[in-house]
Amino acid sequence: MSGEPRARTAVVVTGAGLAVPGLTGPGDLLGAPAGGAGFDPETGLKGRDLRHKDRATRLALRSVEPALRDAGLLGAGGPALDGTRTAVVVSSNTGNYDSVCAYVDIAARQTSRAISAMGLPHTSTSAIAGWIAAGHGLHGPAVTLCNGATSGLDALYWGRNLIAADRADTVVVTGVEPANDVVHKLLGTRTVDGAATVVLESAAHAADRAGRVRAHWHGLHRGRDHDEVLRTAAGSAAPGIGLWLTGARETRPAHLGTSVRPVALADGLGECGGALGVLQCAAAVAHFDAGGGGAALATARAADVSAALTLLPPATTPASPAEWSERSGRPERPERST
């Protein structure tokens, strides 16, 4: 991909939206309430468009609309974009567990004849992405990821790849995890009950429509050594790191410096699962919107793998993929860095 013109491969963030109980928008993720009533699932998850949909799908749909509006891509008559050039990428590790378990229980007790055809599609892991695409007239690729702690950052990575491969000009990336009895029994801990959506676009597409750039994609690192992943990602960021976003609180590495602001989203939201990376991206947008300095580093950590995404402020001119790879000291390989 490094041989493509920069205008084709550069990716920017142009919008972010949330559907998280009590939060009014991305700024609240950083502890800076924007004022007004926060999202209320009791009222926000009702409506004809949400009938016969599981909780994860309803949360996801409620986060997509504010993200599209924030990006300037939602008109009075619906989405103001080319649906054939718009993709959907969803990250959720437990999204449809309740639907699957409910149908297994029904089949076990009453045989498969008792299963309702109306809800059967929700037993598919691709249901959330499908409903987002169908509800907004999006006909590009629809992808679902459910691969643990790094799933949200990986979803953003694959959204970026769809743009770089010229499969889409715009990608709607949603991370969602519902809190219900099935999830609580499985994980045994407090979890987030919400969704976040960010809008990725090619820099050329955003410029052509005079869209407002909220952040520049700089690069994603993935590896088994968490400290090395953080060191490489931070070292590649030209303006230095101003915001460090994590899942759970962890010791700040010396190489990040003392001026970096650490934010552990799990402190306020609980375990974020597959929604973590997308929530972090939304928080980075809020950081830049508020005039925060430096780059934003979003990190996710599992037992056997870590991922780190670096986003640059909107006023920054990002390096090309080849320049970024050279600066970070690593070859440009899709499975490691972009």
CSV table of C-alpha atoms in Angstrom, one decimal:
chain,number,residue,atom,x,y,z
A,1,MET,CA,0.0,0.0,0.0
A,2,SER,CA,2.9,2.3,0.5
A,3,GLY,CA,3.2,2.8,-3.3
A,4,GLU,CA,-0.2,4.4,-3.5
A,5,PRO,CA,-0.5,8.2,-3.7
A,6,ARG,CA,-0.9,9.7,-0.2
A,7,ALA,CA,-4.3,11.2,-1.1
A,8,ARG,CA,-5.6,7.7,-1.7
A,9,THR,CA,-4.2,6.1,1.4
A,10,ALA,CA,-4.4,8.9,4.1
A,11,VAL,CA,-7.3,8.3,6.4
A,12,VAL,CA,-9.0,10.8,8.7
A,13,VAL,CA,-11.7,10.7,11.4
A,14,THR,CA,-14.6,13.0,10.7
A,15,GLY,CA,-17.3,12.1,13.3
A,16,ALA,CA,-18.0,10.3,16.5
A,17,GLY,CA,-21.1,9.4,18.5
A,18,LEU,CA,-22.1,7.5,21.6
A,19,ALA,CA,-25.0,5.6,23.1
A,20,VAL,CA,-23.7,5.1,26.6
A,21,PRO,CA,-26.0,5.5,29.6
A,22,GLY,CA,-25.6,8.9,31.3
A,23,LEU,CA,-23.2,10.3,28.7
A,24,THR,CA,-24.1,13.1,26.4
A,25,GLY,CA,-21.2,12.7,23.9
A,26,PRO,CA,-17.5,11.8,23.5
A,27,GLY,CA,-16.4,14.7,25.7
A,28,ASP,CA,-17.9,12.9,28.7
A,29,LEU,CA,-15.4,10.1,28.2
A,30,LEU,CA,-12.7,12.4,29.4
A,31,GLY,CA,-14.6,13.6,32.4
A,32,ALA,CA,-15.7,16.9,30.8
A,33,PRO,CA,-19.5,16.8,30.7
A,34,ALA,CA,-21.0,18.7,27.8
A,35,GLY,CA,-24.2,19.5,29.7
A,36,GLY,CA,-27.7,18.3,29.0
A,37,ALA,CA,-29.4,15.0,29.6
A,38,GLY,CA,-27.3,11.9,29.0
A,39,PHE,CA,-28.4,8.9,27.0
A,40,ASP,CA,-31.2,7.0,28.7
A,41,PRO,CA,-31.7,3.4,27.5
A,42,GLU,CA,-35.2,3.4,28.9
A,43,THR,CA,-36.3,5.9,26.4
A,44,GLY,CA,-33.5,5.9,23.8
A,45,LEU,CA,-33.8,2.2,22.9
A,46,LYS,CA,-37.5,2.4,22.0
A,47,GLY,CA,-39.0,3.1,18.6
A,48,ARG,CA,-40.4,1.4,15.6
A,49,ASP,CA,-37.0,1.2,13.9
A,50,LEU,CA,-35.8,-0.9,16.9
A,51,ARG,CA,-38.5,-3.4,17.1
A,52,HIS,CA,-37.5,-7.1,17.1
A,53,LYS,CA,-33.8,-6.2,17.6
A,54,ASP,CA,-31.6,-7.3,20.4
A,55,ARG,CA,-30.1,-4.9,22.9
A,56,ALA,CA,-26.6,-4.7,21.2
A,57,THR,CA,-28.1,-3.9,17.8
A,58,ARG,CA,-30.3,-1.2,19.3
A,59,LEU,CA,-27.4,0.4,21.2
A,60,ALA,CA,-25.3,0.3,18.0
A,61,LEU,CA,-28.0,1.9,15.9
A,62,ARG,CA,-28.4,4.7,18.4
A,63,SER,CA,-24.7,5.5,18.2
A,64,VAL,CA,-24.5,5.6,14.4
A,65,GLU,CA,-26.9,8.5,13.9
A,66,PRO,CA,-25.1,11.0,16.1
A,67,ALA,CA,-21.8,10.0,14.5
A,68,LEU,CA,-23.1,10.6,11.0
A,69,ARG,CA,-24.6,13.9,12.1
A,70,ASP,CA,-21.3,14.9,13.8
A,71,ALA,CA,-19.5,14.1,10.5
A,72,GLY,CA,-21.9,16.2,8.5
A,73,LEU,CA,-23.2,13.1,6.7
A,74,LEU,CA,-26.8,13.1,7.9
A,75,GLY,CA,-29.4,15.2,6.2
A,76,ALA,CA,-33.0,15.9,6.8
A,77,GLY,CA,-33.9,12.9,4.7
A,78,GLY,CA,-31.3,10.5,6.1
A,79,PRO,CA,-27.7,9.7,5.4
A,80,ALA,CA,-26.1,12.2,2.9
A,81,LEU,CA,-23.5,9.9,1.4
A,82,ASP,CA,-22.9,7.4,-1.3
A,83,GLY,CA,-24.1,4.1,0.1
A,84,THR,CA,-22.3,2.1,-2.5
A,85,ARG,CA,-19.0,3.5,-1.3
A,86,THR,CA,-19.7,3.2,2.4
A,87,ALA,CA,-18.6,0.2,4.5
A,88,VAL,CA,-19.6,-0.9,8.0
A,89,VAL,CA,-17.2,-2.5,10.5
A,90,VAL,CA,-18.5,-3.7,13.9
A,91,SER,CA,-16.6,-4.9,16.9
A,92,SER,CA,-18.5,-6.8,19.7
A,93,ASN,CA,-17.3,-9.8,21.7
A,94,THR,CA,-20.6,-10.5,23.5
A,95,GLY,CA,-23.2,-8.7,21.4
A,96,ASN,CA,-25.5,-11.5,20.6
A,97,TYR,CA,-24.7,-14.0,23.4
A,98,ASP,CA,-28.2,-13.4,24.9
A,99,SER,CA,-29.9,-14.2,21.6
A,100,VAL,CA,-27.8,-17.4,21.1
A,101,CYS,CA,-28.4,-18.6,24.6
A,102,ALA,CA,-32.1,-17.9,24.5
A,103,TYR,CA,-32.5,-19.9,21.3
A,104,VAL,CA,-30.4,-22.8,22.6
A,105,ASP,CA,-32.6,-22.9,25.7
A,106,ILE,CA,-35.8,-22.8,23.7
A,107,ALA,CA,-34.6,-25.6,21.4
A,108,ALA,CA,-33.5,-27.7,24.4
A,109,ARG,CA,-36.8,-27.4,26.2
A,110,GLN,CA,-39.3,-27.3,23.3
A,111,THR,CA,-37.3,-28.5,20.2
A,112,SER,CA,-36.4,-26.3,17.2
A,113,ARG,CA,-40.0,-26.1,16.1
A,114,ALA,CA,-40.6,-23.5,18.9
A,115,ILE,CA,-37.9,-21.1,17.6
A,116,SER,CA,-39.2,-17.9,16.1
A,117,ALA,CA,-38.0,-17.0,12.6
A,118,MET,CA,-38.4,-13.3,13.5
A,119,GLY,CA,-35.5,-13.4,15.9
A,120,LEU,CA,-33.3,-16.1,14.4
A,121,PRO,CA,-31.2,-13.7,12.4
A,122,HIS,CA,-29.9,-12.3,15.7
A,123,THR,CA,-28.1,-15.5,16.4
A,124,SER,CA,-25.6,-14.6,13.6
A,125,THR,CA,-22.6,-12.5,14.7
A,126,SER,CA,-23.0,-10.4,11.6
A,127,ALA,CA,-26.5,-9.2,12.6
A,128,ILE,CA,-25.4,-5.8,14.0
A,129,ALA,CA,-23.4,-4.9,11.0
A,130,GLY,CA,-26.3,-6.0,8.8
A,131,TRP,CA,-28.8,-3.9,10.6
A,132,ILE,CA,-26.6,-0.8,10.5
A,133,ALA,CA,-26.1,-1.2,6.7
A,134,ALA,CA,-29.8,-1.9,6.0
A,135,GLY,CA,-31.0,1.0,8.3
A,136,HIS,CA,-28.8,3.6,6.6
A,137,GLY,CA,-28.7,2.3,3.0
A,138,LEU,CA,-25.0,1.3,3.1
A,139,HIS,CA,-24.1,-1.2,0.4
A,140,GLY,CA,-20.3,-1.5,0.8
A,141,PRO,CA,-18.5,-4.3,2.7
A,142,ALA,CA,-20.0,-5.2,6.1
A,143,VAL,CA,-17.5,-6.8,8.5
A,144,THR,CA,-17.8,-8.0,12.1
A,145,LEU,CA,-14.9,-8.7,14.5
A,146,CYS,CA,-15.1,-10.4,17.9
A,147,ASN,CA,-11.5,-11.2,18.8
A,148,GLY,CA,-11.1,-10.0,22.4
A,149,ALA,CA,-9.6,-7.0,24.0
A,150,THR,CA,-8.0,-5.6,20.8
A,151,SER,CA,-11.2,-6.1,18.8
A,152,GLY,CA,-12.2,-2.4,18.7
A,153,LEU,CA,-8.7,-1.2,17.6
A,154,ASP,CA,-8.6,-4.0,15.0
A,155,ALA,CA,-12.0,-2.9,13.7
A,156,LEU,CA,-10.6,0.6,13.1
A,157,TYR,CA,-7.6,-0.9,11.4
A,158,TRP,CA,-9.8,-2.9,9.0
A,159,GLY,CA,-11.9,0.2,8.4
A,160,ARG,CA,-8.7,1.9,7.4
A,161,ASN,CA,-7.7,-1.0,5.2
A,162,LEU,CA,-11.0,-0.9,3.3
A,163,ILE,CA,-10.3,2.7,2.4
A,164,ALA,CA,-6.7,2.1,1.5
A,165,ALA,CA,-7.7,-0.7,-0.7
A,166,ASP,CA,-10.2,1.5,-2.5
A,167,ARG,CA,-13.2,-0.6,-1.4
A,168,ALA,CA,-14.8,2.4,0.3
A,169,ASP,CA,-14.5,6.2,0.7
A,170,THR,CA,-16.3,6.2,4.1
A,171,VAL,CA,-16.4,3.5,6.8
A,172,VAL,CA,-18.8,3.5,9.8
A,173,VAL,CA,-16.9,1.7,12.6
A,174,THR,CA,-19.0,0.7,15.6
A,175,GLY,CA,-18.0,-0.9,18.9
A,176,VAL,CA,-20.8,-2.2,21.1
A,177,GLU,CA,-21.2,-4.4,24.2
A,178,PRO,CA,-24.5,-4.9,26.1
A,179,ALA,CA,-24.9,-5.6,29.8
A,180,ASN,CA,-27.3,-8.4,30.5
A,181,ASP,CA,-27.6,-11.4,32.7
A,182,VAL,CA,-25.9,-13.7,30.1
A,183,VAL,CA,-22.9,-11.4,29.8
A,184,HIS,CA,-22.6,-10.9,33.6
A,185,LYS,CA,-22.8,-14.6,34.2
A,186,LEU,CA,-20.1,-15.2,31.5
A,187,LEU,CA,-17.6,-12.4,32.6
A,188,GLY,CA,-18.5,-12.1,36.2
A,189,THR,CA,-17.6,-8.4,36.3
A,190,ARG,CA,-19.2,-5.0,35.6
A,191,THR,CA,-19.3,-4.2,31.9
A,192,VAL,CA,-20.1,-1.3,29.8
A,193,ASP,CA,-23.7,-1.2,28.4
A,194,GLY,CA,-23.3,1.0,25.4
A,195,ALA,CA,-21.9,1.7,21.9
A,196,ALA,CA,-19.6,4.1,20.1
A,197,THR,CA,-19.3,4.9,16.4
A,198,VAL,CA,-16.7,6.8,14.6
A,199,VAL,CA,-16.6,7.7,10.9
A,200,LEU,CA,-13.5,7.1,8.9
A,201,GLU,CA,-12.9,8.7,5.5
A,202,SER,CA,-10.2,9.0,2.9
A,203,ALA,CA,-8.6,12.4,3.3
A,204,ALA,CA,-9.4,13.1,-0.4
A,205,HIS,CA,-13.1,12.3,0.1
A,206,ALA,CA,-13.3,14.4,3.2
A,207,ALA,CA,-11.6,17.3,1.4
A,208,ASP,CA,-13.9,17.0,-1.7
A,209,ARG,CA,-17.0,17.4,0.4
A,210,ALA,CA,-15.4,20.0,2.7
A,211,GLY,CA,-15.8,17.7,5.7
A,212,ARG,CA,-14.2,18.7,9.0
A,213,VAL,CA,-11.2,16.6,9.9
A,214,ARG,CA,-11.2,15.6,13.6
A,215,ALA,CA,-8.1,13.4,13.7
A,216,HIS,CA,-5.5,11.9,11.3
A,217,TRP,CA,-4.9,8.2,11.3
A,218,HIS,CA,-1.2,7.7,11.9
A,219,GLY,CA,-0.6,4.0,12.5
A,220,LEU,CA,-1.5,0.8,14.4
A,221,HIS,CA,1.0,-1.5,16.0
A,222,ARG,CA,0.3,-5.0,17.2
A,223,GLY,CA,2.5,-7.5,19.0
A,224,ARG,CA,3.0,-9.9,21.9
A,225,ASP,CA,5.3,-7.6,24.0
A,226,HIS,CA,3.1,-4.9,25.4
A,227,ASP,CA,5.9,-2.6,26.4
A,228,GLU,CA,7.5,-2.8,22.9
A,229,VAL,CA,4.2,-2.1,21.2
A,230,LEU,CA,3.7,1.0,23.3
A,231,ARG,CA,7.3,2.1,22.8
A,232,THR,CA,7.2,1.7,19.0
A,233,ALA,CA,3.8,3.4,18.7
A,234,ALA,CA,4.8,6.4,20.9
A,235,GLY,CA,8.2,6.7,19.2
A,236,SER,CA,6.5,7.0,15.7
A,237,ALA,CA,4.3,10.0,16.7
A,238,ALA,CA,5.9,13.2,15.5
A,239,PRO,CA,4.2,15.7,17.9
A,240,GLY,CA,4.7,13.4,21.0
A,241,ILE,CA,1.9,11.8,23.0
A,242,GLY,CA,-0.5,14.1,24.8
A,243,LEU,CA,-3.3,11.6,25.7
A,244,TRP,CA,-2.8,8.0,26.6
A,245,LEU,CA,-6.1,5.9,26.5
A,246,THR,CA,-6.2,2.5,28.1
A,247,GLY,CA,-8.8,-0.1,29.1
A,248,ALA,CA,-7.8,-0.7,32.7
A,249,ARG,CA,-5.4,1.5,34.6
A,250,GLU,CA,-1.7,0.5,34.3
A,251,THR,CA,1.7,1.9,35.1
A,252,ARG,CA,2.8,4.7,32.8
A,253,PRO,CA,6.0,3.8,30.9
A,254,ALA,CA,8.8,6.2,31.4
A,255,HIS,CA,9.2,6.8,27.6
A,256,LEU,CA,5.7,8.5,27.5
A,257,GLY,CA,6.9,11.3,29.8
A,258,THR,CA,5.2,12.9,32.7
A,259,SER,CA,3.1,15.4,30.8
A,260,VAL,CA,0.9,12.8,29.0
A,261,ARG,CA,-2.6,12.5,30.3
A,262,PRO,CA,-3.6,8.9,31.1
A,263,VAL,CA,-7.3,7.9,30.9
A,264,ALA,CA,-8.5,4.4,31.8
A,265,LEU,CA,-12.0,4.1,30.4
A,266,ALA,CA,-12.8,1.0,32.5
A,267,ASP,CA,-12.6,3.2,35.6
A,268,GLY,CA,-15.9,4.9,34.7
A,269,LEU,CA,-17.5,2.5,32.3
A,270,GLY,CA,-16.5,-1.0,33.4
A,271,GLU,CA,-15.0,-3.7,31.2
A,272,CYS,CA,-15.4,-2.3,27.6
A,273,GLY,CA,-14.6,-5.5,25.6
A,274,GLY,CA,-14.9,-5.0,21.9
A,275,ALA,CA,-16.2,-1.5,22.3
A,276,LEU,CA,-12.9,-0.3,23.9
A,277,GLY,CA,-11.0,0.8,20.8
A,278,VAL,CA,-13.9,2.7,19.3
A,279,LEU,CA,-14.7,4.4,22.6
A,280,GLN,CA,-11.0,5.4,22.7
A,281,CYS,CA,-11.1,6.8,19.2
A,282,ALA,CA,-14.2,8.9,20.2
A,283,ALA,CA,-12.4,10.1,23.3
A,284,ALA,CA,-9.4,11.1,21.1
A,285,VAL,CA,-11.7,13.2,18.9
A,286,ALA,CA,-13.0,14.9,22.0
A,287,HIS,CA,-9.5,15.6,23.2
A,288,PHE,CA,-8.6,17.3,19.9
A,289,ASP,CA,-11.9,19.2,19.7
A,290,ALA,CA,-11.1,20.7,23.1
A,291,GLY,CA,-7.7,21.8,21.9
A,292,GLY,CA,-5.7,19.1,23.6
A,293,GLY,CA,-2.1,19.0,22.5
A,294,GLY,CA,0.1,16.2,21.2
A,295,ALA,CA,-1.0,12.9,19.6
A,296,ALA,CA,-3.5,10.4,21.1
A,297,LEU,CA,-2.3,6.9,21.9
A,298,ALA,CA,-5.0,4.2,22.3
A,299,THR,CA,-3.9,0.9,23.7
A,300,ALA,CA,-5.6,-2.4,24.4
A,301,ARG,CA,-4.0,-5.4,26.1
A,302,ALA,CA,-4.8,-9.1,26.3
A,303,ALA,CA,-2.9,-12.0,27.7
A,304,ASP,CA,-1.2,-12.9,24.4
A,305,VAL,CA,-1.4,-9.7,22.3
A,306,SER,CA,-1.4,-5.9,22.6
A,307,ALA,CA,-2.4,-3.2,20.1
A,308,ALA,CA,-1.7,0.5,20.0
A,309,LEU,CA,-3.3,3.1,17.7
A,310,THR,CA,-1.8,6.5,17.2
A,311,LEU,CA,-4.0,9.4,16.1
A,312,LEU,CA,-2.7,12.9,15.2
A,313,PRO,CA,-4.4,16.3,15.8
A,314,PRO,CA,-6.4,17.6,12.8
A,315,ALA,CA,-3.9,20.4,12.1
A,316,THR,CA,-1.0,17.9,11.7
A,317,THR,CA,0.2,16.8,8.3
A,318,PRO,CA,0.5,13.1,8.6
A,319,ALA,CA,3.4,11.1,7.2
A,320,SER,CA,2.8,8.8,4.3
A,321,PRO,CA,2.7,5.0,5.1
A,322,ALA,CA,6.3,4.6,3.9
A,323,GLU,CA,7.5,7.6,5.9
A,324,TRP,CA,5.7,6.4,9.0
A,325,SER,CA,7.2,2.9,8.6
A,326,GLU,CA,10.7,4.3,8.2
A,327,ARG,CA,10.3,6.6,11.2
A,328,SER,CA,9.1,3.8,13.4
A,329,GLY,CA,12.0,1.6,12.4
A,330,ARG,CA,9.8,-1.3,11.2
A,331,PRO,CA,8.9,-2.5,7.7
A,332,GLU,CA,5.4,-1.7,6.6
A,333,ARG,CA,3.6,-5.1,7.0
A,334,PRO,CA,-0.2,-5.1,7.3
A,335,GLU,CA,-0.2,-7.5,10.3
A,336,ARG,CA,2.2,-5.4,12.3
A,337,SER,CA,1.8,-1.7,11.3
A,338,THR,CA,0.3,0.6,8.7
